[in-house]
Tab-separated table of C-alpha atoms in Angstrom:
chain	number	residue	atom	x	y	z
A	1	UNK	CA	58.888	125.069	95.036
A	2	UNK	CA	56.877	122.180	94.073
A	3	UNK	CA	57.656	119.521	91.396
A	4	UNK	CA	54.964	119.746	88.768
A	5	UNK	CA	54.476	117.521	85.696
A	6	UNK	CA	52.343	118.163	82.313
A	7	UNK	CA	49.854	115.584	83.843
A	8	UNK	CA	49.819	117.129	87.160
A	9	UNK	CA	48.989	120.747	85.796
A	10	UNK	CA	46.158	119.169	83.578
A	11	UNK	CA	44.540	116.928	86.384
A	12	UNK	CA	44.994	120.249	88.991
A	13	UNK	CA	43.285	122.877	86.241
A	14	UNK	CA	40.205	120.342	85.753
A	15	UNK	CA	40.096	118.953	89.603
A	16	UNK	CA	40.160	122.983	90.982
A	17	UNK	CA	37.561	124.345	88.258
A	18	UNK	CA	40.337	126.540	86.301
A	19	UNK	CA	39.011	128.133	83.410
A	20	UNK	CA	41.425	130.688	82.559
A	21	UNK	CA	45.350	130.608	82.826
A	22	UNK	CA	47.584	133.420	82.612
A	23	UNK	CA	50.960	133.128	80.930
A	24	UNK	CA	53.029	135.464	82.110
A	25	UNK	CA	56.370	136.968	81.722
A	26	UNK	CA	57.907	140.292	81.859
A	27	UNK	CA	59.344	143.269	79.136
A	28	UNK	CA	63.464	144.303	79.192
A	29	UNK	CA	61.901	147.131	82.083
A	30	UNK	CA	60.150	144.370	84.183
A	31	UNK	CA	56.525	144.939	83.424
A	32	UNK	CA	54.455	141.805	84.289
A	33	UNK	CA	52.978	140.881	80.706
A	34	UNK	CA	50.530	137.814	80.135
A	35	UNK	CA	47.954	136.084	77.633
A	36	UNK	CA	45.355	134.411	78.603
A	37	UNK	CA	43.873	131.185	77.685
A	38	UNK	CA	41.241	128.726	78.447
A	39	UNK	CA	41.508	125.545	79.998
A	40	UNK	CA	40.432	123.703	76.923
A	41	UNK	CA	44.169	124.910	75.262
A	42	UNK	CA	46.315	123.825	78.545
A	43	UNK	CA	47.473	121.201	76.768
A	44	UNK	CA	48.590	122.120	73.463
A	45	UNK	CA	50.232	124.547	75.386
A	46	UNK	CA	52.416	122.809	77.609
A	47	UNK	CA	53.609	120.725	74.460
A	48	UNK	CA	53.991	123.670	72.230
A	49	UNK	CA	54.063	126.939	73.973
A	50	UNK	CA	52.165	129.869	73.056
A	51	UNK	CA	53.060	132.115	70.169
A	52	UNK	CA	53.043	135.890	70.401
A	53	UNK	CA	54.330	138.992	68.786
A	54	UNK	CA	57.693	140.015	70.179
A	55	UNK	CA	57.769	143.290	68.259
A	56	UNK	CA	55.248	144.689	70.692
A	57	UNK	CA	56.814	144.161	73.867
A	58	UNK	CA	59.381	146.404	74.784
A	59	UNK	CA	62.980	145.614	74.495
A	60	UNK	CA	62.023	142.029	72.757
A	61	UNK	CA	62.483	141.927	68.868
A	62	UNK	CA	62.229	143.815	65.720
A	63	UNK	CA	58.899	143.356	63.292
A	64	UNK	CA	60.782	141.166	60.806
A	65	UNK	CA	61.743	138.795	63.629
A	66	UNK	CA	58.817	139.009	65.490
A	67	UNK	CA	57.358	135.662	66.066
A	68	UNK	CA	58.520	134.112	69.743
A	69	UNK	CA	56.725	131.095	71.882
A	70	UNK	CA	56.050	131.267	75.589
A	71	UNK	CA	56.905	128.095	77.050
A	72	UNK	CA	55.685	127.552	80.895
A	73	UNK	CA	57.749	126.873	83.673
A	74	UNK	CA	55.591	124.388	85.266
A	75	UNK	CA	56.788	124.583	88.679
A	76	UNK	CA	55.036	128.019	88.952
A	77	UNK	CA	51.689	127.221	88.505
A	78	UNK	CA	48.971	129.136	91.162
A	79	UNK	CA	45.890	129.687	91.650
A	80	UNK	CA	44.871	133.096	92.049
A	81	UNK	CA	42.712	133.330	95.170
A	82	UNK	CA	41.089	136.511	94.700
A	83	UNK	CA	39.283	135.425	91.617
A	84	UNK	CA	35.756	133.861	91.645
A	85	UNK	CA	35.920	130.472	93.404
A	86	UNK	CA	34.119	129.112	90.376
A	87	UNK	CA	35.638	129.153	86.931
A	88	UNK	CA	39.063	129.873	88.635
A	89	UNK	CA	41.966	132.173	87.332
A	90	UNK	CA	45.659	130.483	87.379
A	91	UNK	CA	48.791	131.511	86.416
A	92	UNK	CA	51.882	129.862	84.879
A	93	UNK	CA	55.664	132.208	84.398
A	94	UNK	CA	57.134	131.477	81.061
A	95	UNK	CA	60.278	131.828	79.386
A	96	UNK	CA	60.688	133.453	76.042
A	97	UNK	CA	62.028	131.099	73.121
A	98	UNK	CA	62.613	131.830	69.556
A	99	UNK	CA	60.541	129.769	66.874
A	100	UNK	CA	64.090	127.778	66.173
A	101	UNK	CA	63.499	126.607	69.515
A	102	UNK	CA	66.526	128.964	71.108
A	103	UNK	CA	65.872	130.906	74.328
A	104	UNK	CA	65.747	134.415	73.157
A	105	UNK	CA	68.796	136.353	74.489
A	106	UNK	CA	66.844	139.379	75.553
A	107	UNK	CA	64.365	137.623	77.658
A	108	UNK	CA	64.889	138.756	81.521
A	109	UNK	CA	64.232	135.218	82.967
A	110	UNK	CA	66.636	133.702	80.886
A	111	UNK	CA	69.612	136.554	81.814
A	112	UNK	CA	69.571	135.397	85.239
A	113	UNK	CA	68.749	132.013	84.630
A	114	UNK	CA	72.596	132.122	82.363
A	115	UNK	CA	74.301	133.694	85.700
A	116	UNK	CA	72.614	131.148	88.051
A	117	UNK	CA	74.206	128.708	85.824
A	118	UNK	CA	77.766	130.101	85.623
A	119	UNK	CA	77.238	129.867	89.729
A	120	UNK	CA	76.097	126.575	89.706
A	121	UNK	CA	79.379	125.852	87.706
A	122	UNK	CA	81.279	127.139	90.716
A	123	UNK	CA	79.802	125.285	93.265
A	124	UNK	CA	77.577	127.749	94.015
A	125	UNK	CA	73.431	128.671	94.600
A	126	UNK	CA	72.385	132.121	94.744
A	127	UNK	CA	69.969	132.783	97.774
A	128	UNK	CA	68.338	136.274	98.142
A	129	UNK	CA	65.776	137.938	100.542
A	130	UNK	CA	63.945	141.260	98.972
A	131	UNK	CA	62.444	144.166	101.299
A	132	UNK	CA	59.942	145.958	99.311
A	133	UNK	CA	58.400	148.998	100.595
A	134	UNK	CA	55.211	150.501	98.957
A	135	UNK	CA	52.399	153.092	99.092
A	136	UNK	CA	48.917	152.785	99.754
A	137	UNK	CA	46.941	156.212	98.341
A	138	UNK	CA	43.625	157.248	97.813
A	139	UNK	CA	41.870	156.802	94.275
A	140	UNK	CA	39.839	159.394	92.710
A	141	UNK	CA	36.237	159.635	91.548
A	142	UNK	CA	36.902	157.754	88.134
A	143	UNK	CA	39.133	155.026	90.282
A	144	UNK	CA	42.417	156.719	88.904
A	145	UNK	CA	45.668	156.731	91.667
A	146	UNK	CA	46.422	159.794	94.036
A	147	UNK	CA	49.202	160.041	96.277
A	148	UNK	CA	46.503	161.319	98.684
A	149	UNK	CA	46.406	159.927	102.821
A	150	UNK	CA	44.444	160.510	105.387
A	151	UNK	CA	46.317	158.529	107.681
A	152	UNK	CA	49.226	159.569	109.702
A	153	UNK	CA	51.018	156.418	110.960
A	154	UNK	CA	55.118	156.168	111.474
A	155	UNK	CA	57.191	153.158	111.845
A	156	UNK	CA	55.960	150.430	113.174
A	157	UNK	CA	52.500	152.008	114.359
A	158	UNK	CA	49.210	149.785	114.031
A	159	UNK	CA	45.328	150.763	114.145
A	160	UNK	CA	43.571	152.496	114.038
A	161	UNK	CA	46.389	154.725	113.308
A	162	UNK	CA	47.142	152.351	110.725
A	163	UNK	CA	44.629	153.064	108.111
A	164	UNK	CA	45.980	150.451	105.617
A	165	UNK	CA	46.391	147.385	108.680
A	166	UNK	CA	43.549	145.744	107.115
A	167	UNK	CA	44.643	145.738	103.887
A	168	UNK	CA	47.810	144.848	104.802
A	169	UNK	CA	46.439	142.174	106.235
A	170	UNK	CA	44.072	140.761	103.625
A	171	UNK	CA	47.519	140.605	101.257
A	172	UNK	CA	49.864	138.620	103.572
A	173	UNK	CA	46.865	135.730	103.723
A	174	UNK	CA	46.504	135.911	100.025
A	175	UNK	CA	50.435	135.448	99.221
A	176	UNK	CA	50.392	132.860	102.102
A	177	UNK	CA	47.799	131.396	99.894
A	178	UNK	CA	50.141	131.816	97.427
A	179	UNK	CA	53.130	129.607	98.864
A	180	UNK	CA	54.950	132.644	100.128
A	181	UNK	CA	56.569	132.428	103.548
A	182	UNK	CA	55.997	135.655	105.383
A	183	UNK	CA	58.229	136.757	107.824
A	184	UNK	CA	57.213	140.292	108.529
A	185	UNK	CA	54.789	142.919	107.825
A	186	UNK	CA	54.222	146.409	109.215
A	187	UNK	CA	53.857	150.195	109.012
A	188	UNK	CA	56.727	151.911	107.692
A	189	UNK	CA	58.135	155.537	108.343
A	190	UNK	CA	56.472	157.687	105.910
A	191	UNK	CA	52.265	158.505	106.170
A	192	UNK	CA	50.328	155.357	104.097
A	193	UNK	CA	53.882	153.658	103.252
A	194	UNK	CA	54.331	149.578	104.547
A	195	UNK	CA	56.545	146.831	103.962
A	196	UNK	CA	56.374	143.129	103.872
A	197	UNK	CA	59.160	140.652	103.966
A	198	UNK	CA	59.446	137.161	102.532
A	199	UNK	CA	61.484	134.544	103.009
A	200	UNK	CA	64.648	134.333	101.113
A	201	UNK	CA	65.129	131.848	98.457
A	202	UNK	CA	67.151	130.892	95.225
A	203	UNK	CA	67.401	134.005	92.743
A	204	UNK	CA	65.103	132.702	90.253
A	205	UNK	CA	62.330	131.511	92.745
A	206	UNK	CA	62.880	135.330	94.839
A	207	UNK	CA	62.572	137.132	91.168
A	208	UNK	CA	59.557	135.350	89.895
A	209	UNK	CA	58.116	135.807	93.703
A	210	UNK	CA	58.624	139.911	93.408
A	211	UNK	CA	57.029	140.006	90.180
A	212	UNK	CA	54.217	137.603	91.807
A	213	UNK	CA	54.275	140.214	95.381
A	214	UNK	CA	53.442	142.858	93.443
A	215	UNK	CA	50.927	141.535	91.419
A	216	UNK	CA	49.231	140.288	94.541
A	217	UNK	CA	49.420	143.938	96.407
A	218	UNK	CA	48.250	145.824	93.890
A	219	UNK	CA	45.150	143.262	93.458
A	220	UNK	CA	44.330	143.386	96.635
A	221	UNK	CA	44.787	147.247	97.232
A	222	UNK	CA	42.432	147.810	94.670
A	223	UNK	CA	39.909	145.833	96.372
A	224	UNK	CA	40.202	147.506	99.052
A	225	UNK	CA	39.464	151.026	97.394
A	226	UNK	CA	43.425	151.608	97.028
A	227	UNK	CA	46.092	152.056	95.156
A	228	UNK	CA	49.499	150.677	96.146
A	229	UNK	CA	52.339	152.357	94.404
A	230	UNK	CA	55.982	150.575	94.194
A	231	UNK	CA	56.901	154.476	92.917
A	232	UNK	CA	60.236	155.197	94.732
A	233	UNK	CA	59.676	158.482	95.839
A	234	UNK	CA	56.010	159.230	95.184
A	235	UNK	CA	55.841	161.669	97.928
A	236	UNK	CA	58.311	165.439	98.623
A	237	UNK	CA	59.618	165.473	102.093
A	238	UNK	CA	59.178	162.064	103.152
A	239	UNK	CA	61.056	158.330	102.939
A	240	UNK	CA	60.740	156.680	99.954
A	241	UNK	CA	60.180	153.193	98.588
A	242	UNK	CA	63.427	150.813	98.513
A	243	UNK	CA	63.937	147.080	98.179
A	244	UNK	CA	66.589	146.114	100.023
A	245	UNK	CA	68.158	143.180	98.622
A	246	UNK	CA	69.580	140.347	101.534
A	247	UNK	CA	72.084	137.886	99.771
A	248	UNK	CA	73.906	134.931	100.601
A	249	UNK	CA	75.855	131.875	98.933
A	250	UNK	CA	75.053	128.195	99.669
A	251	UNK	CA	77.661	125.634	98.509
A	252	UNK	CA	77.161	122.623	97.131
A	253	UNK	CA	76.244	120.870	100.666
A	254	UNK	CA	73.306	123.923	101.160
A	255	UNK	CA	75.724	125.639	103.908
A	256	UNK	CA	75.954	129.390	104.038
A	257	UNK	CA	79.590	130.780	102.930
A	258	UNK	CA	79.595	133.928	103.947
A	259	UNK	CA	80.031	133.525	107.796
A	260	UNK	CA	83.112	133.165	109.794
A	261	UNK	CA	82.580	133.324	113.686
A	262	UNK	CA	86.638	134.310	113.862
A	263	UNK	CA	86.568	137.521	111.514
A	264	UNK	CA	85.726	140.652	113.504
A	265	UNK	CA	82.903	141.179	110.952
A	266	UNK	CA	81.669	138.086	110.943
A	267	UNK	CA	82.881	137.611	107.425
A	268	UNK	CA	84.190	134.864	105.524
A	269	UNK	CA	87.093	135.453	102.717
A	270	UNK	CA	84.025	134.452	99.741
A	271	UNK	CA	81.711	137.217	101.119
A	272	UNK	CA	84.533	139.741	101.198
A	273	UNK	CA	85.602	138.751	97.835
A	274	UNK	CA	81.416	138.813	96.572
A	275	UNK	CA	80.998	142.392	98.401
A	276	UNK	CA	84.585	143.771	96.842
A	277	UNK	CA	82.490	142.543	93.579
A	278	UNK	CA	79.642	144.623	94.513
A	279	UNK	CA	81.462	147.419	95.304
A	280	UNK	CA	83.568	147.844	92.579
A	281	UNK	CA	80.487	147.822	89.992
A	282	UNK	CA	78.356	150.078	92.150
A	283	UNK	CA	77.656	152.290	89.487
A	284	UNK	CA	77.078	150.120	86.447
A	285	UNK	CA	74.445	148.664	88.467
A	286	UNK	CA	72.138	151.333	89.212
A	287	UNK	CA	70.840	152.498	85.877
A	288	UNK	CA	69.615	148.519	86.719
A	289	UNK	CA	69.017	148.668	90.483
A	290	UNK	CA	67.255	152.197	90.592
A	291	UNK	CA	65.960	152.618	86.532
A	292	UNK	CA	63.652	156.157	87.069
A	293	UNK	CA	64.319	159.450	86.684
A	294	UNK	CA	62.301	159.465	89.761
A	295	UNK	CA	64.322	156.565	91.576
A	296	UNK	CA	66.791	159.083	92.386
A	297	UNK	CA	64.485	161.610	94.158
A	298	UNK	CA	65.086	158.658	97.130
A	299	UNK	CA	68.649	158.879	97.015
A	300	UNK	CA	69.519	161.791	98.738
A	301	UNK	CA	70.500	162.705	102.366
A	302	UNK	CA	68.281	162.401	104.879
A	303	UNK	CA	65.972	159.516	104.370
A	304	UNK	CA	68.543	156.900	105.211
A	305	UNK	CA	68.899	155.982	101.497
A	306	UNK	CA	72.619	155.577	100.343
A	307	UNK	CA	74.568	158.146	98.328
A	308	UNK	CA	77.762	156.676	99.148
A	309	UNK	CA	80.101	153.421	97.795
A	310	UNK	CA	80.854	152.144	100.976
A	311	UNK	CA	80.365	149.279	103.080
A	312	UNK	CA	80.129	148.658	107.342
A	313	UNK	CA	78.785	146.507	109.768
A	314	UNK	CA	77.040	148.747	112.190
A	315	UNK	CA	75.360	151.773	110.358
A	316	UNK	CA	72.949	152.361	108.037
A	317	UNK	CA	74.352	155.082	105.726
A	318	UNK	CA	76.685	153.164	103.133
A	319	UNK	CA	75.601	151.284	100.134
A	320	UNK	CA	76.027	147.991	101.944
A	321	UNK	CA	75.632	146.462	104.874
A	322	UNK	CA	76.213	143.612	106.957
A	323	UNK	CA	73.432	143.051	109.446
A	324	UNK	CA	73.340	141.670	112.702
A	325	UNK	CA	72.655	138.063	112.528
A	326	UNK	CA	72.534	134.433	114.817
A	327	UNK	CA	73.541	131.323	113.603
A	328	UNK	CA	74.151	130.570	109.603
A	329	UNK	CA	72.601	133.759	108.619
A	330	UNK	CA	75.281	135.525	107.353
A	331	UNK	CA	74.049	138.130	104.449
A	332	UNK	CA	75.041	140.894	102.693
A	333	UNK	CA	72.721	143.754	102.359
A	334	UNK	CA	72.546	145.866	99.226
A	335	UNK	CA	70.446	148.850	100.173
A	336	UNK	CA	70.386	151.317	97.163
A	337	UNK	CA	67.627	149.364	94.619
A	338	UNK	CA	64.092	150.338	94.621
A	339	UNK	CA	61.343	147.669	93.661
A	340	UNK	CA	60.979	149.672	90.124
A	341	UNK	CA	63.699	147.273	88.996
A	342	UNK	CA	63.348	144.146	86.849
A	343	UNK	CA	64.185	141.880	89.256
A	344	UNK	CA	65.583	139.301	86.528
A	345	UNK	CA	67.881	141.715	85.749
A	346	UNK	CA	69.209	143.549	88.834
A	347	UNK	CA	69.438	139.857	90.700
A	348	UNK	CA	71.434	138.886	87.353
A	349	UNK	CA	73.678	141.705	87.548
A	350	UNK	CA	74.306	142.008	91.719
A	351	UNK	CA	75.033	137.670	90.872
A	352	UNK	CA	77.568	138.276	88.438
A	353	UNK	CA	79.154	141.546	90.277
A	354	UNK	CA	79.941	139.235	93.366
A	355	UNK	CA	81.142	136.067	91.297
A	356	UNK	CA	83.628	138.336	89.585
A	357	UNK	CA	84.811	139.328	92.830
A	358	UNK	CA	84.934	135.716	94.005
A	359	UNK	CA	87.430	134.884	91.029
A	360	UNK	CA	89.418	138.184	91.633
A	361	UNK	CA	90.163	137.745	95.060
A	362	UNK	CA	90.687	141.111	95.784
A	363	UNK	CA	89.562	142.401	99.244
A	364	UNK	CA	86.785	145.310	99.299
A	365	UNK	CA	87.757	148.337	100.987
A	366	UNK	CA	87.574	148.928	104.626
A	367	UNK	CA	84.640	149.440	106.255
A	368	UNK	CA	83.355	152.813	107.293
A	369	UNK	CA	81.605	152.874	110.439
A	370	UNK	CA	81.301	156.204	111.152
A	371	UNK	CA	77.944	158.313	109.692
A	372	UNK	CA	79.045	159.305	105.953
A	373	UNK	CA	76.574	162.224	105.757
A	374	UNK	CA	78.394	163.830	108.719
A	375	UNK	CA	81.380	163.278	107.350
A	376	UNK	CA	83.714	166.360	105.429
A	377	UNK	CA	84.635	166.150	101.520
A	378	UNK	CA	88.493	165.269	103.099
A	379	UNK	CA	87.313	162.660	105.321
A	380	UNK	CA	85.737	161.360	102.138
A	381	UNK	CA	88.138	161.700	100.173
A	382	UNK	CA	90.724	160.249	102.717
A	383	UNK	CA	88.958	157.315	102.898
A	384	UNK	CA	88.150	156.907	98.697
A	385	UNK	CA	84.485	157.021	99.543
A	386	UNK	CA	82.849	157.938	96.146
A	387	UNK	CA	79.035	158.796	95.464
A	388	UNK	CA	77.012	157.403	93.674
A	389	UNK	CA	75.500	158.710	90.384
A	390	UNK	CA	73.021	161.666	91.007
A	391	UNK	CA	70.490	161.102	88.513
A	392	UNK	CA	69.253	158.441	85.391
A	393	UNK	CA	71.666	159.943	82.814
A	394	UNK	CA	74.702	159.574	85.125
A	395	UNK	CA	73.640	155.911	85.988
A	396	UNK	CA	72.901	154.953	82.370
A	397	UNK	CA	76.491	156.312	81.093
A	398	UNK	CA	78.285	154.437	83.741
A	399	UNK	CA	75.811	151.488	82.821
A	400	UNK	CA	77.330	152.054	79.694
A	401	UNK	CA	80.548	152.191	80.427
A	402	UNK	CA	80.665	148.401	82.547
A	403	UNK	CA	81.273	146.353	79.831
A	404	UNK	CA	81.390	143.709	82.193
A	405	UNK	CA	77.757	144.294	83.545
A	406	UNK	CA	76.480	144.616	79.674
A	407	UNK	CA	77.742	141.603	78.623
A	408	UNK	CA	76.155	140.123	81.723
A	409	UNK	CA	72.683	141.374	79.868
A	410	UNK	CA	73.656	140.509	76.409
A	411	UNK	CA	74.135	142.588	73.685
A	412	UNK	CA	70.778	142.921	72.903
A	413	UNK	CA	68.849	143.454	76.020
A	414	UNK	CA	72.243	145.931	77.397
A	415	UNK	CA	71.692	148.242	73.937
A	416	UNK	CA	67.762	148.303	73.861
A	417	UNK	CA	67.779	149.036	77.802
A	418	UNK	CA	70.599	151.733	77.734
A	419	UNK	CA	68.785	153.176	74.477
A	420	UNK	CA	65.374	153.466	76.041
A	421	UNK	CA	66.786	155.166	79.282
A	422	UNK	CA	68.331	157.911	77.602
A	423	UNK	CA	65.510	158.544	75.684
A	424	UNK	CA	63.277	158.493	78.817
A	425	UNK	CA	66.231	160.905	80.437
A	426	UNK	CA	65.562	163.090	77.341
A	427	UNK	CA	61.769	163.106	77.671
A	428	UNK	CA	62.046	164.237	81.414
A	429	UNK	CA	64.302	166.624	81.140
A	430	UNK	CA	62.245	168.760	78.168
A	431	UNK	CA	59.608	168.995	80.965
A	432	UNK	CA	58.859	172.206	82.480
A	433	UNK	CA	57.806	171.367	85.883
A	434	UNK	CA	55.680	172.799	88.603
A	435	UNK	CA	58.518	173.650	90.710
A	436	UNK	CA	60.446	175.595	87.829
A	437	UNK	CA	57.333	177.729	87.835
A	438	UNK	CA	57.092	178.512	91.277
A	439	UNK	CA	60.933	179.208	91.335
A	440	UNK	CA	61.392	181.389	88.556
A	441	UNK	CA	57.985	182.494	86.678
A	442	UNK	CA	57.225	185.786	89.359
A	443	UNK	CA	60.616	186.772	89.381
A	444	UNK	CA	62.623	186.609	86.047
């Protein structure tokens, strides 16, 4: 990430014609928020930040406390390059600040910027490499989403089966425009769904860059007559949406710890300790990792989603896995989140999960190699595979119930977030739903 300075952002909004800039940040849920200025304010804003009402945002502060600054991280300044080439549109990801001049507590950013720092402590940086699926559907008349298709592609297939290749297309050159390095991009299993992969970087640099991804797919969807949808499971019968997350640690020398050419897996003792650390706070981390009602329509046999708390090194059914890898690549692969998450917070709580582990110690269990779904409730059992929570409610009490993972969000951002997802469980499940009436309104 480049190095900017107060004078450099300035000189580059005047040299490049930028007449609006976009502060942005996100609410507790990870909705992208911004306000926009002009380029005559720029600097009054990079010396004093730019005041807003926190008691609008969701999860931020209470109307007698209100009053919070946005102060720019200057090192993310862009230049949007779908916007008009003249009187350009810019963007610059704040952090949240009290008007004592504190970071506020419940500001995402700040979470995982707190964990980064407790790993930095250690010896250690953070690197992590997101896989985010997503839909592209028809819109309607009035320019409103469907999860209409007319295309039929699979895995991997390309036009003009492909419907969306264009598309596709047009959105890797704009995030290259971007900065982002891309290292992939293709047609995924289900009818209108694709992927593209990034390179991996630090935490903070890989959450502000899935906040910026989807921004930038979404723009560019719609310009192409689309909607893309980062819904999990948007669609009965078919895969849904996940965002694998790749992780690694560096030490203080930029090596990779994890790998270990003598251990069977590949593994060195820190990446057994960090996935033991993962492991054994699987379930406090989902209500995080996978926050819908709807994120756990994905998470059920079949679709090569996990159900399980397990980890192995050659299949693709457990919660994690180790991938095949040359060299210093050595990752671990957590494959249960879905890109609904806030990315602040799930990298923030997957961090803090595997530095636990790290000062615990403690090896994870073995590894299961065999297909889990095949597998009988004794075999299970035998082997202390557990599942994973079935739905939102499940997730958010054993959310609750990880004190360790709540104090990882803070007091306040753990109680408004656990608050608000039980009262979203308690919306959706008052719903009568098309299904019910299918099911039950001919015959009872």
């Amino acid at each position: 990430m480049a190095k900017y300075t107060k004078k450099d952002i300035i000189q580059m909004v005047e040299d490049d014609d930028v007449e609006f800039i976009r502060l942005q940040f996100t609410d507790i849920f990870g909705a992208l928020k911004n306000v926009a200025i002009t380029a005559s304010q720029i600097e009054k804003v990079l010396d004093n930040g730019c005041m807003f009402d926190g008691s609008s945002i969701e999860g931020f502060a209470r109307i007698e406390e209100s009053d919070m600054y946005l102060v720019p991280d200057l090192n993310t300044f862009e230049i949007f390059p779908w916007r008009p080439q003249q009187g350009k549109v810019a963007r610059l990801i704040c952090d949240v600040y009290k008007p004592n001049g504190e970071p506020f507590e419940g500001d995402p950013r700040y979470i995982l910027k707190k964990v980064i720092k407790e790993a930095d402590a250690m010896g250690y940086t953070f690197n992590v490499g997101p896989e985010l699926e997503f839909f592209l559907f028809h819109t309607d008349d009035y320019g409103m989403p469907t999860t209409e298709t007319h295309e039929k592609g699979g895995y991997f297939d390309l036009g003009p089966i492909d419907l969306g290749e264009n598309a596709r297309r047009d959105m890797v050159l704009t995030l290259e425009d971007m900065g982002f390095e891309i290292e992939a991009s293709h047609h995924e299993v289900a009818p209108a769904q694709h992927e593209i992969d990034f390179k991996y970087t630090d935490a903070l640099h890989t959450a502000d860059n899935i906040e910026t991804f989807k921004l930038v797919v979404k723009s560019i969807a719609k310009r192409h007559g689309l909607h893309a949808s980062f819904m999990p499971k948007p669609v009965y019968g078919v895969p849904g949406s996940g965002m694998h997350i790749n992780m690694s640690l560096d030490d203080q020398d930029g090596n990779n710890i994890f790998g270990d050419p003598n251990d069977e897996n590949g593994l060195s003792k820190e990446a057994y300790y960090f996935l033991a650390g993962l492991l054994k706070h699987a379930k406090g981390l989902m209500a995080l990792t996978n926050p819908l009602v709807n994120s756990y329509k994905r998470l059920v046999p079949g679709y090569e989603a996990p159900v399980h708390i397990a980890w192995s090194s050659i299949n693709r059914s457990p919660l994690i896995r180790i991938p095949a890898t040359r060299g210093t690549g050595r990752r671990i692969e957590l494959r249960s989140p879905d890109p609904a998450g806030n990315p602040y917070l799930v990298l923030a709580a997957c961090l803090a999960a595997g530095l636990e582990g790290l000062k615990e110690k403690k090896m994870p269990m073995p590894n299961v190699d065999k297909n889990i779904f095949e597998m009988t409730e004794a075999e299970k059992a035998a082997e202390s595979i557990e599942e994973l929570p079935l739905n939102l409610f499940d997730a958010v009490k054993e959310l609750e119930a990880d004190q360790y993972i709540c104090d990882v969000l803070g007091k306040h951002a753990s109680s408004k977030y656990i608050e608000a997802k039980y009262a979203e469980w308690d919306e959706y499940r008052r719903q009568i739903t098309n299904w019910e009436i299918d099911q039950y309104l001919y015959k009872i």
